[in-house]
mmCIF file of C-alpha atoms in Angstrom:
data_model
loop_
_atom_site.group_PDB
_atom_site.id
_atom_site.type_symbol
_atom_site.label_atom_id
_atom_site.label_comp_id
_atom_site.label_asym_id
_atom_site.label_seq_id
_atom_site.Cartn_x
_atom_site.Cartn_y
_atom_site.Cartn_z
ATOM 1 C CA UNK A 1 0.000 0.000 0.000
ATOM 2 C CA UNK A 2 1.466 3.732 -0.651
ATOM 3 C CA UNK A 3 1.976 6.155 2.138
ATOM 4 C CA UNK A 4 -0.083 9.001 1.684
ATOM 5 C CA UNK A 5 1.287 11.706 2.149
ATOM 6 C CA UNK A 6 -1.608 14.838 1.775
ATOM 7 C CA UNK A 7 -0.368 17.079 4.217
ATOM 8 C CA UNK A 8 3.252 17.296 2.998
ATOM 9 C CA UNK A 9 2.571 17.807 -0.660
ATOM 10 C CA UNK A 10 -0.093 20.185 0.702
ATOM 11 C CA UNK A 11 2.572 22.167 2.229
ATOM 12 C CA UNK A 12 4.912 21.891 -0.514
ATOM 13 C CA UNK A 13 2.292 23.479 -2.968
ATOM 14 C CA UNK A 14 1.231 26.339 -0.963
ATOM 15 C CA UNK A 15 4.576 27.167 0.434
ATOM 16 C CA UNK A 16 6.259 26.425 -2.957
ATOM 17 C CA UNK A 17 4.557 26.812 -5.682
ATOM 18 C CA UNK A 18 2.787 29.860 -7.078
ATOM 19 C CA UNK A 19 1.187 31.143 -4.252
ATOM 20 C CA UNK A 20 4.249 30.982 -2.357
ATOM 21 C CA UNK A 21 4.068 33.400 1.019
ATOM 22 C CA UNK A 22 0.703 34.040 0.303
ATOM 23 C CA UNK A 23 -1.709 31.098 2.274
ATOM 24 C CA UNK A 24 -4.223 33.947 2.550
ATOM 25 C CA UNK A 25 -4.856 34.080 -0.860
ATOM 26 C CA UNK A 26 -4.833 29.990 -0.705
ATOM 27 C CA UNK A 27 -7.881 29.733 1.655
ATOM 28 C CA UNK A 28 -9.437 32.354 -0.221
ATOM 29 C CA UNK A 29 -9.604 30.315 -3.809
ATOM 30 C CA UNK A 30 -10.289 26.774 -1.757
ATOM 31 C CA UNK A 31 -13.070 28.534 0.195
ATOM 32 C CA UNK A 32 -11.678 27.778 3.654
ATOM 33 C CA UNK A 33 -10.514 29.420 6.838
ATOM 34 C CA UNK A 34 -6.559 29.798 7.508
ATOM 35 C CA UNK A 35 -7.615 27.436 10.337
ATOM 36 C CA UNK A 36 -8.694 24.761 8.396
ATOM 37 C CA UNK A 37 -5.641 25.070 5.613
ATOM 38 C CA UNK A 38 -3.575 24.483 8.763
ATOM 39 C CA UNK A 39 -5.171 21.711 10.082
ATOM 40 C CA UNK A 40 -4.514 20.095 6.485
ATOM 41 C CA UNK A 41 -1.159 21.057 6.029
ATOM 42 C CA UNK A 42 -0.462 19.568 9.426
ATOM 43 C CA UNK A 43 -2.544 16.309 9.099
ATOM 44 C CA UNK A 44 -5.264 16.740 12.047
ATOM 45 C CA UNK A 45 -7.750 17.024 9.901
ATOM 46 C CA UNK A 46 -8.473 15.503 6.352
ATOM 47 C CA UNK A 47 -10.415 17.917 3.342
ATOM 48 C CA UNK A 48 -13.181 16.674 1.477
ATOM 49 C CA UNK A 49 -13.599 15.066 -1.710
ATOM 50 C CA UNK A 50 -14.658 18.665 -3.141
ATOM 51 C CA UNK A 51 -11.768 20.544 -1.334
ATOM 52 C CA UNK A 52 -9.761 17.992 -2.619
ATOM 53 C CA UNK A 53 -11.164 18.271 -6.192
ATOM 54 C CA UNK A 54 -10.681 22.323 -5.297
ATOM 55 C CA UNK A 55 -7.187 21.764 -4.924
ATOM 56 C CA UNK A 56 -6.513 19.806 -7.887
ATOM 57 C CA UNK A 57 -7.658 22.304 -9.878
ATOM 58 C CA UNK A 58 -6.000 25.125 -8.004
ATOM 59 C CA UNK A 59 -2.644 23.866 -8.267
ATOM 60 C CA UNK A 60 -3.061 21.947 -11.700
ATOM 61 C CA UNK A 61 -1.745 18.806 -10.318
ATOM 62 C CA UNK A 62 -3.460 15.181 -10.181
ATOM 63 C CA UNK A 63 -5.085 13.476 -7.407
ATOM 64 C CA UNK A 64 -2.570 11.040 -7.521
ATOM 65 C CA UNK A 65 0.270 13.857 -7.173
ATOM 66 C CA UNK A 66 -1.758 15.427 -4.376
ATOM 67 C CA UNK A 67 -2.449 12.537 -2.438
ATOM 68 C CA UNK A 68 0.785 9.804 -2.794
ATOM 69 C CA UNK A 69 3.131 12.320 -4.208
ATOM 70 C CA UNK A 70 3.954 10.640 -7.223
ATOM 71 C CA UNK A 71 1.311 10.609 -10.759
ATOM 72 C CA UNK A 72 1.036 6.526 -11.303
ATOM 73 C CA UNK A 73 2.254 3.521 -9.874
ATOM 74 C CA UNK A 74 3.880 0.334 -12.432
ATOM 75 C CA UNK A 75 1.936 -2.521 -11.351
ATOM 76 C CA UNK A 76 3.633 -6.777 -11.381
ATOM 77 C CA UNK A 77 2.672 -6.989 -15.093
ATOM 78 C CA UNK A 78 4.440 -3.328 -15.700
ATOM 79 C CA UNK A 79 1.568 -1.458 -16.707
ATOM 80 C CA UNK A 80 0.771 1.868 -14.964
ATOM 81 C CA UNK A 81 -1.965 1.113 -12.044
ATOM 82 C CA UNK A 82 -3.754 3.807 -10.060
ATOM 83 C CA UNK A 83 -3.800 2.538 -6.599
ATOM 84 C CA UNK A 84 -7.174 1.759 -4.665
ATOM 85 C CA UNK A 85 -8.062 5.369 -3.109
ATOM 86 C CA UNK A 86 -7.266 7.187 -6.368
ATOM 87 C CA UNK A 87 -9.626 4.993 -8.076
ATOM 88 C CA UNK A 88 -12.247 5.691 -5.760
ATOM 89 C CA UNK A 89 -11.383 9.236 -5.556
ATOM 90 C CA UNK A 90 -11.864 9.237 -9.030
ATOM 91 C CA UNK A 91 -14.936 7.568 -9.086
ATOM 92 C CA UNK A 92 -16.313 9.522 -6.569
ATOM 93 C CA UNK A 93 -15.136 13.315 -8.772
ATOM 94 C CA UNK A 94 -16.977 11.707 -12.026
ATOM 95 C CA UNK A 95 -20.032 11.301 -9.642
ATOM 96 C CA UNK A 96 -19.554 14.854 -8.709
ATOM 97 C CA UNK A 97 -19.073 15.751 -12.195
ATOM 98 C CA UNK A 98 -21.938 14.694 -13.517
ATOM 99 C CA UNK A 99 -23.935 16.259 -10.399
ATOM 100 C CA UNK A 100 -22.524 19.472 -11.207
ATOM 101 C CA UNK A 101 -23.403 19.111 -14.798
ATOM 102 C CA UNK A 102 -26.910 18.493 -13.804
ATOM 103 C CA UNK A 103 -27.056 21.102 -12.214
ATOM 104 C CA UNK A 104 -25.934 23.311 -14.414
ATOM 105 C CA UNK A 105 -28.541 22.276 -16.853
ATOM 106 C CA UNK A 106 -31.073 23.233 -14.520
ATOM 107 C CA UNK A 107 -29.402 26.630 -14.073
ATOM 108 C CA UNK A 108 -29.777 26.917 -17.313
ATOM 109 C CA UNK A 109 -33.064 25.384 -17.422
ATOM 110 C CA UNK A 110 -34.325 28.278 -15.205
ATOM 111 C CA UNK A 111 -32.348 31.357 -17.032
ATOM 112 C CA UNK A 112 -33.811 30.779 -19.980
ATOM 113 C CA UNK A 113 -37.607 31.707 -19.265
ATOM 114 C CA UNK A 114 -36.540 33.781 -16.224
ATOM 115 C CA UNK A 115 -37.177 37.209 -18.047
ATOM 116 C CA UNK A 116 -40.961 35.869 -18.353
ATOM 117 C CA UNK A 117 -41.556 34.965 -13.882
ATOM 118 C CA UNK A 118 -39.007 33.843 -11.787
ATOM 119 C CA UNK A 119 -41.817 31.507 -10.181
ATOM 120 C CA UNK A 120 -43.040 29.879 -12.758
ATOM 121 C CA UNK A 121 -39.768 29.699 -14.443
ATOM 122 C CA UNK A 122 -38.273 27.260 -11.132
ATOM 123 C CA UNK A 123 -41.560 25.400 -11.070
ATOM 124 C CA UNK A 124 -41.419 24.207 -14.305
ATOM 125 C CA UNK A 125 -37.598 23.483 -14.261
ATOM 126 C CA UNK A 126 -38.072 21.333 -11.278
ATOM 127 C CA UNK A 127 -40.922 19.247 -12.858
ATOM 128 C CA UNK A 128 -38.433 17.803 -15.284
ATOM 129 C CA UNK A 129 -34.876 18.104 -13.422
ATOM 130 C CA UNK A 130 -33.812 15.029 -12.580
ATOM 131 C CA UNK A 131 -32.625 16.357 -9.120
ATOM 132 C CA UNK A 132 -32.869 14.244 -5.919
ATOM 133 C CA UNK A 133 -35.417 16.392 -4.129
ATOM 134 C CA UNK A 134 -35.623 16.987 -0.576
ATOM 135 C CA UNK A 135 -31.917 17.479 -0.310
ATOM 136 C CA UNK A 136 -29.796 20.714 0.911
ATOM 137 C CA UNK A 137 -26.023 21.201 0.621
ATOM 138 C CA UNK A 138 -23.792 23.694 3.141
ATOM 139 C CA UNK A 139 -24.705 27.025 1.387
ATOM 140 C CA UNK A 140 -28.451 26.079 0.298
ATOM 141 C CA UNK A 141 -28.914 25.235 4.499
ATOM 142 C CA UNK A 142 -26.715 28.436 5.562
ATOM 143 C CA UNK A 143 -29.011 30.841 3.246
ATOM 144 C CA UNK A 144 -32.187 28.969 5.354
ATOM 145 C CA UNK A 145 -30.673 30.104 8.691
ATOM 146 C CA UNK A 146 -30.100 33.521 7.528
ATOM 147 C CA UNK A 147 -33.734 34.006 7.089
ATOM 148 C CA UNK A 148 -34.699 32.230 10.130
ATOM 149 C CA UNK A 149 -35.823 34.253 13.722
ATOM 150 C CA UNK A 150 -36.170 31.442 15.786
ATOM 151 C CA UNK A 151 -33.882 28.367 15.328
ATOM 152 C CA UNK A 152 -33.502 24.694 17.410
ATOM 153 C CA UNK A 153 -30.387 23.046 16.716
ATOM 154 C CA UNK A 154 -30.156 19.377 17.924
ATOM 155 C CA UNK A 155 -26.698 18.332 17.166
ATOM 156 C CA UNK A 156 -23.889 15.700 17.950
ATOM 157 C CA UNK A 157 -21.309 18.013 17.328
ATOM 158 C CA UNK A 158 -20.699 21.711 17.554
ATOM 159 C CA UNK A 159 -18.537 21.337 14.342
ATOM 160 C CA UNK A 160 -18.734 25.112 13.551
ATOM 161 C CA UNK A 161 -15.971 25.461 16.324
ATOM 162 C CA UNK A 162 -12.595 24.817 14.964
ATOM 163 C CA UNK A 163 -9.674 23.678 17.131
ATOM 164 C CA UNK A 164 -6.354 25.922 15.911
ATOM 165 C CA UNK A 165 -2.946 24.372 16.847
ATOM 166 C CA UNK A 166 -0.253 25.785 14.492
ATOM 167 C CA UNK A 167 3.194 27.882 15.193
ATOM 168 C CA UNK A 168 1.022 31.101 14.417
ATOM 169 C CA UNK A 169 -1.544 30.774 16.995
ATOM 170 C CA UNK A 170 -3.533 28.208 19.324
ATOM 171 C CA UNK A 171 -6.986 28.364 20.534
ATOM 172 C CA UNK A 172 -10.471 27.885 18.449
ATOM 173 C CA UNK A 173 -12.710 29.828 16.008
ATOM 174 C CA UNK A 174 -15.869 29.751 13.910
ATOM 175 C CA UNK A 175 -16.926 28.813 10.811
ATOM 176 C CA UNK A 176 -19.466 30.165 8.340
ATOM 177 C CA UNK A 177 -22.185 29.139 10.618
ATOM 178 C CA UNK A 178 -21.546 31.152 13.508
ATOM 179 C CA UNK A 179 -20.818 33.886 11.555
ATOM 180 C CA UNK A 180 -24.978 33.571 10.611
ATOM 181 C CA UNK A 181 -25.738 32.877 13.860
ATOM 182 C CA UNK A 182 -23.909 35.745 14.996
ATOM 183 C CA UNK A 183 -26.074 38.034 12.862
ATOM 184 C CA UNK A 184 -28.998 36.821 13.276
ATOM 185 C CA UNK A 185 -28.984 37.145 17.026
ATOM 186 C CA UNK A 186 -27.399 40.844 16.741
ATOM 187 C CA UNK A 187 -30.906 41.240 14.694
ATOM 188 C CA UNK A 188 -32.795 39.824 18.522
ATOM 189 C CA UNK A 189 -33.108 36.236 16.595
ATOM 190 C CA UNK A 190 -33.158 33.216 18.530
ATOM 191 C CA UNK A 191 -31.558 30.108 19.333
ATOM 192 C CA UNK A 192 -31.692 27.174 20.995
ATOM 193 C CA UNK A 193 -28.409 24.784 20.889
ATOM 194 C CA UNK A 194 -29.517 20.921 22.186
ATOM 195 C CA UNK A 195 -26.022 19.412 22.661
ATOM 196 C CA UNK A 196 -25.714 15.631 22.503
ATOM 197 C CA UNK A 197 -25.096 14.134 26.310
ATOM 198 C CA UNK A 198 -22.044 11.424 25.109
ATOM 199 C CA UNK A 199 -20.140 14.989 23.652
ATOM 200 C CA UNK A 200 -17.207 15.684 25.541
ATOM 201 C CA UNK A 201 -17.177 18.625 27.609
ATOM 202 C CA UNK A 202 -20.428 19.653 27.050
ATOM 203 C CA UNK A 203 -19.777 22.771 29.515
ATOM 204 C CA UNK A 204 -16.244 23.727 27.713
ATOM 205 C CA UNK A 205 -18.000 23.760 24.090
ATOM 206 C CA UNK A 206 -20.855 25.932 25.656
ATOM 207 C CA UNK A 207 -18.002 28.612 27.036
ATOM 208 C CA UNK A 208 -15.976 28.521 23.401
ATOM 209 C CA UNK A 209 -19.172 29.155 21.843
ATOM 210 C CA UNK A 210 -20.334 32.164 23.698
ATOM 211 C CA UNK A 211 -16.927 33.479 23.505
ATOM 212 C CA UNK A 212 -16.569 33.253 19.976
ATOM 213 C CA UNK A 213 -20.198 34.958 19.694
ATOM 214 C CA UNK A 214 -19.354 37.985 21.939
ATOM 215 C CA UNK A 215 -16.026 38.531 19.447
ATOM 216 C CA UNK A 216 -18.472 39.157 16.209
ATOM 217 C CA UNK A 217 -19.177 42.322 18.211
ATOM 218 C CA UNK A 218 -22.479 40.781 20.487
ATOM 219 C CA UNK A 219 -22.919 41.733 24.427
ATOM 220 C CA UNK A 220 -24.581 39.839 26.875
ATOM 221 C CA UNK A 221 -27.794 40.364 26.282
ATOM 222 C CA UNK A 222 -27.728 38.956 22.798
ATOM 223 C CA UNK A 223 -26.180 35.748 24.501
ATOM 224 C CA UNK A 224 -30.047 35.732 26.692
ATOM 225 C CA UNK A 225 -31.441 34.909 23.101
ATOM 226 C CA UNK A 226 -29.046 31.826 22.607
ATOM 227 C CA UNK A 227 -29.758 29.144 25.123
ATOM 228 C CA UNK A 228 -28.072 25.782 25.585
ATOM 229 C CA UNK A 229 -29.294 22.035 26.519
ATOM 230 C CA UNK A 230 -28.015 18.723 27.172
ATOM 231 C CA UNK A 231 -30.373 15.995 25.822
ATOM 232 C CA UNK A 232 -31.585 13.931 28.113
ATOM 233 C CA UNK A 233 -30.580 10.721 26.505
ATOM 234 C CA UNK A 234 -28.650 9.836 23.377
ATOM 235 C CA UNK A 235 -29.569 10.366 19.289
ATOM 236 C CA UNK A 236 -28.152 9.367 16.246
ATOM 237 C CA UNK A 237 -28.703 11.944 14.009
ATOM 238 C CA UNK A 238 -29.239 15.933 14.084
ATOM 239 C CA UNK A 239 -31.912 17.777 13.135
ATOM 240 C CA UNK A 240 -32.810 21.670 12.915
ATOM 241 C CA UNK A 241 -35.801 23.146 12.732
ATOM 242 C CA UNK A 242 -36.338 27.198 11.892
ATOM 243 C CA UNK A 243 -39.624 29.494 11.992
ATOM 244 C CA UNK A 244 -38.708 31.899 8.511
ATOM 245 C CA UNK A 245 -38.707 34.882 7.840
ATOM 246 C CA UNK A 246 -40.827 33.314 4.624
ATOM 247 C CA UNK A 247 -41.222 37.052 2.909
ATOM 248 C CA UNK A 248 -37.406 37.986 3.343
ATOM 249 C CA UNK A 249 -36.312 34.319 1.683
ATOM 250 C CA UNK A 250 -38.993 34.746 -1.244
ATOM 251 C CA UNK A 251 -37.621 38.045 -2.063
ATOM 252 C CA UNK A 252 -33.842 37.616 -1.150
ATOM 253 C CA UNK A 253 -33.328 33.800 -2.684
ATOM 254 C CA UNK A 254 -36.211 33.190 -5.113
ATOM 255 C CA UNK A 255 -35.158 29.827 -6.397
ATOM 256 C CA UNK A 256 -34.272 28.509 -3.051
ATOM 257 C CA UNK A 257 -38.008 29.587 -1.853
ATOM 258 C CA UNK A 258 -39.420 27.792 -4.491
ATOM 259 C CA UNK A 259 -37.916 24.621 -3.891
ATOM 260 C CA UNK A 260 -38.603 24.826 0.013
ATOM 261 C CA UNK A 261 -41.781 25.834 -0.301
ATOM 262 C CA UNK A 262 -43.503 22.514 -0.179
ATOM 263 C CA UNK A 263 -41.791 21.509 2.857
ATOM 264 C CA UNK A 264 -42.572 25.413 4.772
ATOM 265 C CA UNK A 265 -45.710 24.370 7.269
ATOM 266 C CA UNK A 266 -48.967 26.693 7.933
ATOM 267 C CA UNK A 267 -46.237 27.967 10.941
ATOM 268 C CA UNK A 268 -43.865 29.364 8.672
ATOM 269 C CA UNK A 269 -41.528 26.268 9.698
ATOM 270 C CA UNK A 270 -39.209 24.366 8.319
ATOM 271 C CA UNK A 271 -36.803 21.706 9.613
ATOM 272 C CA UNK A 272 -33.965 19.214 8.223
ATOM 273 C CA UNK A 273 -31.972 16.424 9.286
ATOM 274 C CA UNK A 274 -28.220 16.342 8.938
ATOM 275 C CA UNK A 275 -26.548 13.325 7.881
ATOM 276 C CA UNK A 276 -25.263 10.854 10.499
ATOM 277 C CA UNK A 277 -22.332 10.662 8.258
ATOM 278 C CA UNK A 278 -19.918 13.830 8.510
ATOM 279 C CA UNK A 279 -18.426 12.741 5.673
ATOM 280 C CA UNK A 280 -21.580 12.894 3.644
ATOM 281 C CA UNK A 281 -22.204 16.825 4.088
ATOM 282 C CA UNK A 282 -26.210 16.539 3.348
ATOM 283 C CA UNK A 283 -29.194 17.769 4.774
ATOM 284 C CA UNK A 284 -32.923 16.286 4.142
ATOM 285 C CA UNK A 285 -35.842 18.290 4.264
ATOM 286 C CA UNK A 286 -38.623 17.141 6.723
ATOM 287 C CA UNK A 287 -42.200 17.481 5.493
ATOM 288 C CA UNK A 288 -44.954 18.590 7.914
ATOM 289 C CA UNK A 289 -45.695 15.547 9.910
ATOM 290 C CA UNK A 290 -41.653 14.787 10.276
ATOM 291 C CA UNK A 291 -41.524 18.398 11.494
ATOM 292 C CA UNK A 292 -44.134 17.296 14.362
ATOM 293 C CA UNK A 293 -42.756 13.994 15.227
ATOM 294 C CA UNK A 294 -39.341 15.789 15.476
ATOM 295 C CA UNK A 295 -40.686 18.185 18.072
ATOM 296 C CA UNK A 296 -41.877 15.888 20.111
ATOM 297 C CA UNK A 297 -38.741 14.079 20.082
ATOM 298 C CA UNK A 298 -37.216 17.387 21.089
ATOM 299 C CA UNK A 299 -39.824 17.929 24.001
ATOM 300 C CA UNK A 300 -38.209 14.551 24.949
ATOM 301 C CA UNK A 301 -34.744 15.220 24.777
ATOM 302 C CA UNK A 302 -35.407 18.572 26.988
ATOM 303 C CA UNK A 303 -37.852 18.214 29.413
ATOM 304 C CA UNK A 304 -37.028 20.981 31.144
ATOM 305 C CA UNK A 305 -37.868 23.092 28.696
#
């Protein structure tokens, strides 16, 4: 089996090649926080298959390159082999490939009879898109919770905060979601955090979070509008569930509304469930009676409240 070896050709690219002294510049082409690059570079943490596909493209080299350091391996009968995890890897980027291209087709589907109503124009679209349905990536499910003013987060792990251990600095920060949460409750939004009971140091992740909310800028009494709970017994998946601002998202992010709408109750809410995988970064809309079975499993998680 070949040694992988990410981190150092990581390091070797951004310190070496053409963005050399300038890792800023890096994290803003992959999409990622100085944090995470350094994380990468110093093998805590491993990108995904789309940062990875990101990189490739970034610094024009192959997966193979990136990942073992070397383009293709000579197999016993002497022909060039590409070793198990490239082949997946590969597999795995035409899969995304062909999503993408979808995708773009129903882009296109949509700009082409947008001039006549934006509406109708995603309605029809969606009737013949061949799109799984009911699904929501990272920035689809981050434009949600900016249009949400009251939010319940069950989760199994406050993932936003990132551990930092480099030569530069130590400590934690935030991702892209507290940075909306962050707003929202500067706006007198609210939260409620339900923290899994078999996460470590429930109390510690409580304190980081708060801190990292009162450096966006927030005082205390924003931090009254963002409580915190320990489930009462263990779960196996997340979930979220947010009352919308439904006017603000219909005007602000047309297409998204239109492909919520069906799952937006009477209420004005909406919920999804994250994927028990974090490797698999999806989200699944809940229709209306999932949205009322998953409050009562929340009413059972926190009794107190």
């Amino acid at each position: 089996m070949r040694e992988v070896k990410l981190p150092a050709m990581l390091k070797r690219l951004v310190d070496e090649g053409e963005y050399r002294g300038n890792r800023r510049q890096v994290c803003n082409e992959l999409g990622i926080t100085p944090a995470a690059l350094s994380q990468y570079i110093n093998g805590q943490t491993t990108p995904s298959l789309e940062k990875l596909i990101a990189m490739t493209d970034l610094f024009k080299v192959s997966l193979d390159f990136l990942i073992f350091g070397e383009d293709t391996v000579a197999g016993p009968s002497g022909m060039l082999e590409y070793g198990p995890v490239v082949r997946y890897v590969e597999a795995s980027l035409s899969s995304v490939r062909a999503d993408i291209a979808e995708q773009s087709a129903f882009v296109a589907k949509i700009g082409g009879i947008l001039a006549e109503q934006i509406g109708a124009a995603a309605q029809a679209a969606a009737k013949s898109s061949r799109t799984l349905y009911g699904m929501l990536d990272k920035e689809q499910a981050l434009e949600l919770e900016r249009h949400s003013v009251s939010s319940i987060n069950v989760t199994m792990d406050m993932d936003d905060i990132v551990e930092v251990r480099s030569f530069v600095e130590e400590g934690v920060t935030g991702g892209n979601f507290l940075e909306v949460v962050a707003d929202n409750l500067s706006k007198n939004r609210s939260y409620h955090f339900v923290l899994s009971p078999d996460m470590p140091d429930p109390d510690v992740i409580m304190d980081q979070y708060r801190t990292l909310l009162l450096r966006k800028g927030l005082n205390r009494k924003h931090l009254r509008r963002c409580r915190f709970s320990v489930a009462s017994e263990t779960f196996y998946a997340g979930f979220n569930i947010f009352v919308l601002d439904v006017p603000s998202l219909r005007q602000q992010s047309p297409i998204l509304y239109q492909y919520v709408k069906p799952y937006i109750g009477t209420d004005n809410r909406i919920g999804y469930i994250e994927s028990p995988s974090s490797a698999l970064e999806a989200r699944f809309l809940m229709d209306t009676d999932r949205q009322l079975l998953a409050i009562r499993v929340l009413e059972r998680l926190t009794p107190e409240t």
